[in-house]
């Protein structure tokens, strides 16, 4: 029997059920995604998408951060939330160990052996293996999250009408399979580099001199079937760029250093012209415009941004609102109720339509400073 959530949306009891379903899903999916399993240690670590040592650079004295992230339970409640409710969700500093930015996706042994070389002060953006290790953390976290969310929807059961408004959350088995494929691609690139071969990936770097402010991970892709936004399509046509027959996978990691913020883009070798259209910041020579474009990419494409509370306060009320709006509008297209039966996926076409229904103003037809995360 399907339960009608009615015009007033889910009840308190529904949220409690959603929360316990989410926790069950998170526990059920906890495992080492690095492997091989035969060599795993028993203990799983609560791993961050960006190393804790970097997050500490932007946290305040109480180890808190301004986090803009998809939070399944809160998103669920946001289905019926008014704008001021939504604001409350984002207007609170949260712990550096908050579960929305961590996951149990690695055993202690594999976490140590895989990432020790980019721990502490050793991370070097000019080292290709380091770039790939950052991308690897991003795909592991992304894949883990998709496994959890898919299981969460199964756990919720068929009597729920699922309100789908967060198109970047994977809800389909197809999205989970895609995330796994991306993980394998990065693993293969890492193996190639370690054996002194060509990784098949290209990396570009932006360095923004300032106090440490931002950490974020982006994993995104475009392909023929999954058309870009109208703006992207126009540029591709104007420039006569050849499309890729397979999906173009792109990673961006932004991490703080004591005197700068660094952003690294990794993508398949040879597709510069296309990636230039999708993530233009990395080809922009004007540093201010590059940081504005980078902010736009992060706000539009990522599921999680961590901002230093000091930087967040310095933005002021109006800019904070603009940043939240940009994050939310591209995360959540107009709320739309989609009926799901237990475990059934929502068709990819529906998700794609949701994803690209909006094409918010690009930086070149608005003030680039209005949501620049890196400016003072
Ligand atoms: Zn392991």
PDB file of C-alpha atoms and ligand atoms in Angstrom, residues 32 34-36 39-41 106-107 110, ligand 1:
ATOM      1  CA  UNK A  32      36.751  -1.114   2.319  1.00  0.00           C
ATOM      2  CA  UNK A  34      40.146  -0.074  -1.907  1.00  0.00           C
ATOM      3  CA  UNK A  35      41.032  -3.723  -1.332  1.00  0.00           C
ATOM      4  CA  UNK A  36      42.066  -6.394  -2.081  1.00  0.00           C
ATOM      5  CA  UNK A  39      44.466  -7.900   2.855  1.00  0.00           C
ATOM      6  CA  UNK A  40      42.016  -5.596   4.645  1.00  0.00           C
ATOM      7  CA  UNK A  41      42.406  -4.823   8.325  1.00  0.00           C
ATOM      8  CA  UNK A 106      38.341   2.309   3.681  1.00  0.00           C
ATOM      9  CA  UNK A 107      39.996  -0.039   6.138  1.00  0.00           C
ATOM     10  CA  UNK A 110      44.477   0.442   2.919  1.00  0.00           C
TER      11      UNK A 110
HETATM   12 ZN1  LIG B   1      41.020  -2.631   2.945  1.00  0.00          ZN
END
